[in-house]
GROMACS .gro file of N, CA and C in nm:
model
  204
    1LEU      N    1 -15.122  18.608  15.091
    1LEU     CA    2 -15.254  18.651  15.068
    1LEU      C    3 -15.306  18.781  15.074
    2GLU      N    4 -15.248  18.846  15.189
    2GLU     CA    5 -15.263  18.992  15.194
    2GLU      C    6 -15.252  19.056  15.085
    3GLU      N    7 -15.156  19.037  15.011
    3GLU     CA    8 -15.099  19.130  14.879
    3GLU      C    9 -15.247  19.119  14.766
    4ARG      N   10 -15.289  18.972  14.771
    4ARG     CA   11 -15.389  18.982  14.677
    4ARG      C   12 -15.542  19.012  14.723
    5GLY      N   13 -15.537  19.049  14.850
    5GLY     CA   14 -15.660  19.088  14.886
    5GLY      C   15 -15.762  18.964  14.940
    6LEU      N   16 -15.675  18.845  14.992
    6LEU     CA   17 -15.765  18.749  15.025
    6LEU      C   18 -15.727  18.738  15.176
    7GLU      N   19 -15.862  18.690  15.232
    7GLU     CA   20 -15.893  18.689  15.375
    7GLU      C   21 -15.853  18.519  15.408
    8GLY      N   22 -15.714  18.501  15.465
    8GLY     CA   23 -15.681  18.362  15.499
    8GLY      C   24 -15.687  18.334  15.649
    9TYR      N   25 -15.707  18.198  15.666
    9TYR     CA   26 -15.696  18.168  15.813
    9TYR      C   27 -15.590  18.039  15.801
   10VAL      N   28 -15.472  18.079  15.876
   10VAL     CA   29 -15.379  17.975  15.869
   10VAL      C   30 -15.327  17.926  15.993
   11ALA      N   31 -15.317  17.814  16.055
   11ALA     CA   32 -15.257  17.755  16.158
   11ALA      C   33 -15.133  17.817  16.200
   12LEU      N   34 -15.130  17.836  16.359
   12LEU     CA   35 -15.005  17.894  16.391
   12LEU      C   36 -14.912  17.774  16.493
   13GLY      N   37 -14.983  17.673  16.510
   13GLY     CA   38 -14.939  17.570  16.589
   13GLY      C   39 -14.995  17.442  16.557
   14ARG      N   40 -15.024  17.354  16.677
   14ARG     CA   41 -15.089  17.238  16.685
   14ARG      C   42 -15.234  17.247  16.745
   15GLU      N   43 -15.325  17.215  16.677
   15GLU     CA   44 -15.468  17.243  16.722
   15GLU      C   45 -15.481  17.160  16.872
   16GLY      N   46 -15.544  17.244  16.961
   16GLY     CA   47 -15.557  17.160  17.096
   16GLY      C   48 -15.456  17.197  17.188
   17LYS      N   49 -15.345  17.237  17.154
   17LYS     CA   50 -15.249  17.259  17.224
   17LYS      C   51 -15.218  17.420  17.284
   18THR      N   52 -15.178  17.405  17.391
   18THR     CA   53 -15.169  17.546  17.456
   18THR      C   54 -15.039  17.621  17.393
   19PRO      N   55 -15.057  17.727  17.322
   19PRO     CA   56 -14.887  17.788  17.275
   19PRO      C   57 -14.838  17.830  17.379
   20GLN      N   58 -14.712  17.800  17.360
   20GLN     CA   59 -14.615  17.826  17.466
   20GLN      C   60 -14.585  17.971  17.488
   21HIS      N   61 -14.592  18.063  17.380
   21HIS     CA   62 -14.566  18.214  17.415
   21HIS      C   63 -14.673  18.250  17.292
   22GLU      N   64 -14.650  18.396  17.305
   22GLU     CA   65 -14.725  18.479  17.205
   22GLU      C   66 -14.637  18.500  17.082
   23PRO      N   67 -14.663  18.534  16.943
   23PRO     CA   68 -14.602  18.556  16.843
   23PRO      C   69 -14.508  18.665  16.879
   24HIS      N   70 -14.396  18.666  16.824
   24HIS     CA   71 -14.315  18.770  16.802
   24HIS      C   72 -14.324  18.894  16.727
   25GLN      N   73 -14.304  19.017  16.789
   25GLN     CA   74 -14.335  19.109  16.724
   25GLN      C   75 -14.242  19.145  16.569
   26SER      N   76 -14.151  19.088  16.552
   26SER     CA   77 -14.066  19.077  16.441
   26SER      C   78 -14.157  19.005  16.312
   27PHE      N   79 -14.249  18.950  16.346
   27PHE     CA   80 -14.311  18.872  16.268
   27PHE      C   81 -14.449  18.937  16.249
   28PRO      N   82 -14.485  19.034  16.196
   28PRO     CA   83 -14.612  19.123  16.215
   28PRO      C   84 -14.754  19.015  16.130
   29ALA      N   85 -14.719  18.954  16.052
   29ALA     CA   86 -14.795  18.867  15.954
   29ALA      C   87 -14.870  18.770  16.063
   30THR      N   88 -14.776  18.696  16.148
   30THR     CA   89 -14.800  18.612  16.250
   30THR      C   90 -14.877  18.640  16.378
   31VAL      N   91 -14.847  18.758  16.409
   31VAL     CA   92 -14.906  18.850  16.484
   31VAL      C   93 -15.045  18.894  16.488
   32ARG      N   94 -15.076  18.930  16.346
   32ARG     CA   95 -15.197  18.948  16.275
   32ARG      C   96 -15.292  18.835  16.274
   33MET      N   97 -15.235  18.718  16.232
   33MET     CA   98 -15.295  18.600  16.226
   33MET      C   99 -15.358  18.546  16.361
   34HIS      N  100 -15.247  18.582  16.468
   34HIS     CA  101 -15.291  18.523  16.605
   34HIS      C  102 -15.403  18.611  16.651
   35GLU      N  103 -15.422  18.735  16.627
   35GLU     CA  104 -15.519  18.817  16.665
   35GLU      C  105 -15.655  18.788  16.579
   36LYS      N  106 -15.650  18.754  16.483
   36LYS     CA  107 -15.765  18.699  16.389
   36LYS      C  108 -15.821  18.581  16.457
   37LEU      N  109 -15.721  18.503  16.504
   37LEU     CA  110 -15.768  18.349  16.559
   37LEU      C  111 -15.819  18.374  16.702
   38GLN      N  112 -15.782  18.451  16.748
   38GLN     CA  113 -15.833  18.476  16.895
   38GLN      C  114 -16.001  18.523  16.914
   39ARG      N  115 -16.038  18.589  16.787
   39ARG     CA  116 -16.175  18.634  16.787
   39ARG      C  117 -16.255  18.525  16.769
   40GLU      N  118 -16.390  18.534  16.809
   40GLU     CA  119 -16.485  18.435  16.785
   40GLU      C  120 -16.517  18.401  16.646
   41GLU      N  121 -16.517  18.518  16.573
   41GLU     CA  122 -16.555  18.493  16.409
   41GLU      C  123 -16.439  18.435  16.347
   42GLY      N  124 -16.312  18.458  16.390
   42GLY     CA  125 -16.197  18.388  16.319
   42GLY      C  126 -16.199  18.244  16.359
   43GLN      N  127 -16.223  18.199  16.469
   43GLN     CA  128 -16.240  18.054  16.534
   43GLN      C  129 -16.345  18.007  16.433
   44ALA      N  130 -16.454  18.046  16.409
   44ALA     CA  131 -16.555  17.994  16.356
   44ALA      C  132 -16.500  17.960  16.193
   45HIS      N  133 -16.422  18.062  16.117
   45HIS     CA  134 -16.388  18.036  15.982
   45HIS      C  135 -16.303  17.924  15.999
   46TYR      N  136 -16.194  17.915  16.086
   46TYR     CA  137 -16.093  17.825  16.088
   46TYR      C  138 -16.156  17.668  16.118
   47ARG      N  139 -16.277  17.680  16.200
   47ARG     CA  140 -16.324  17.532  16.230
   47ARG      C  141 -16.399  17.488  16.096
   48ARG      N  142 -16.426  17.569  16.020
   48ARG     CA  143 -16.495  17.514  15.903
   48ARG      C  144 -16.415  17.427  15.816
   49ARG      N  145 -16.281  17.427  15.824
   49ARG     CA  146 -16.171  17.378  15.737
   49ARG      C  147 -16.194  17.226  15.785
   50LYS      N  148 -16.206  17.190  15.895
   50LYS     CA  149 -16.238  17.021  15.933
   50LYS      C  150 -16.342  16.973  15.827
   51GLY      N  151 -16.433  17.020  15.792
   51GLY     CA  152 -16.534  16.944  15.708
   51GLY      C  153 -16.507  16.976  15.561
   52ILE      N  154 -16.400  17.056  15.549
   52ILE     CA  155 -16.400  17.093  15.379
   52ILE      C  156 -16.243  17.021  15.352
   53VAL      N  157 -16.145  17.073  15.427
   53VAL     CA  158 -15.998  17.042  15.378
   53VAL      C  159 -15.971  16.915  15.447
   54GLU      N  160 -15.982  16.892  15.564
   54GLU     CA  161 -15.916  16.759  15.642
   54GLU      C  162 -15.945  16.634  15.576
   55PRO      N  163 -16.097  16.629  15.526
   55PRO     CA  164 -16.115  16.479  15.462
   55PRO      C  165 -16.038  16.470  15.349
   56VAL      N  166 -16.013  16.562  15.286
   56VAL     CA  167 -15.931  16.522  15.144
   56VAL      C  168 -15.784  16.499  15.199
   57ASN      N  169 -15.737  16.595  15.283
   57ASN     CA  170 -15.596  16.556  15.327
   57ASN      C  171 -15.591  16.408  15.363
   58GLY      N  172 -15.650  16.344  15.441
   58GLY     CA  173 -15.653  16.212  15.480
   58GLY      C  174 -15.667  16.141  15.364
   59TRP      N  175 -15.768  16.142  15.267
   59TRP     CA  176 -15.794  16.074  15.155
   59TRP      C  177 -15.629  16.061  15.087
   60ILE      N  178 -15.599  16.188  15.066
   60ILE     CA  179 -15.456  16.177  15.003
   60ILE      C  180 -15.347  16.112  15.062
   61LYS      N  181 -15.354  16.122  15.183
   61LYS     CA  182 -15.244  16.055  15.269
   61LYS      C  183 -15.254  15.897  15.253
   62GLU      N  184 -15.381  15.845  15.271
   62GLU     CA  185 -15.405  15.699  15.262
   62GLU      C  186 -15.364  15.643  15.116
   63ILE      N  187 -15.427  15.726  15.014
   63ILE     CA  188 -15.384  15.694  14.877
   63ILE      C  189 -15.246  15.661  14.847
   64LEU      N  190 -15.173  15.776  14.892
   64LEU     CA  191 -15.021  15.735  14.871
   64LEU      C  192 -14.936  15.665  14.949
   65GLY      N  193 -15.022  15.627  15.053
   65GLY     CA  194 -14.940  15.549  15.135
   65GLY      C  195 -14.883  15.609  15.254
   66PHE      N  196 -14.893  15.700  15.305
   66PHE     CA  197 -14.829  15.805  15.423
   66PHE      C  198 -14.862  15.748  15.550
   67ARG      N  199 -14.972  15.668  15.558
   67ARG     CA  200 -14.993  15.617  15.699
   67ARG      C  201 -14.942  15.491  15.720
   68ARG      N  202 -14.849  15.450  15.649
   68ARG     CA  203 -14.789  15.309  15.688
   68ARG      C  204 -14.641  15.321  15.739
   0.00000   0.00000   0.00000
């Protein structure tokens, strides 16, 4: 995403769960994403996905029978 100049927000773990540790410095992209998601602006962007992407994922899972 960064190479294309896109501003992405990617989950680093399970939402609502306390992370067990900070991202390791050998993964700089993960560290940058962690820092973005710690800021209030980043959290607001990430929260928007609940109304945009998650309903579509649920619909696809239901139609394809992944919930059975």
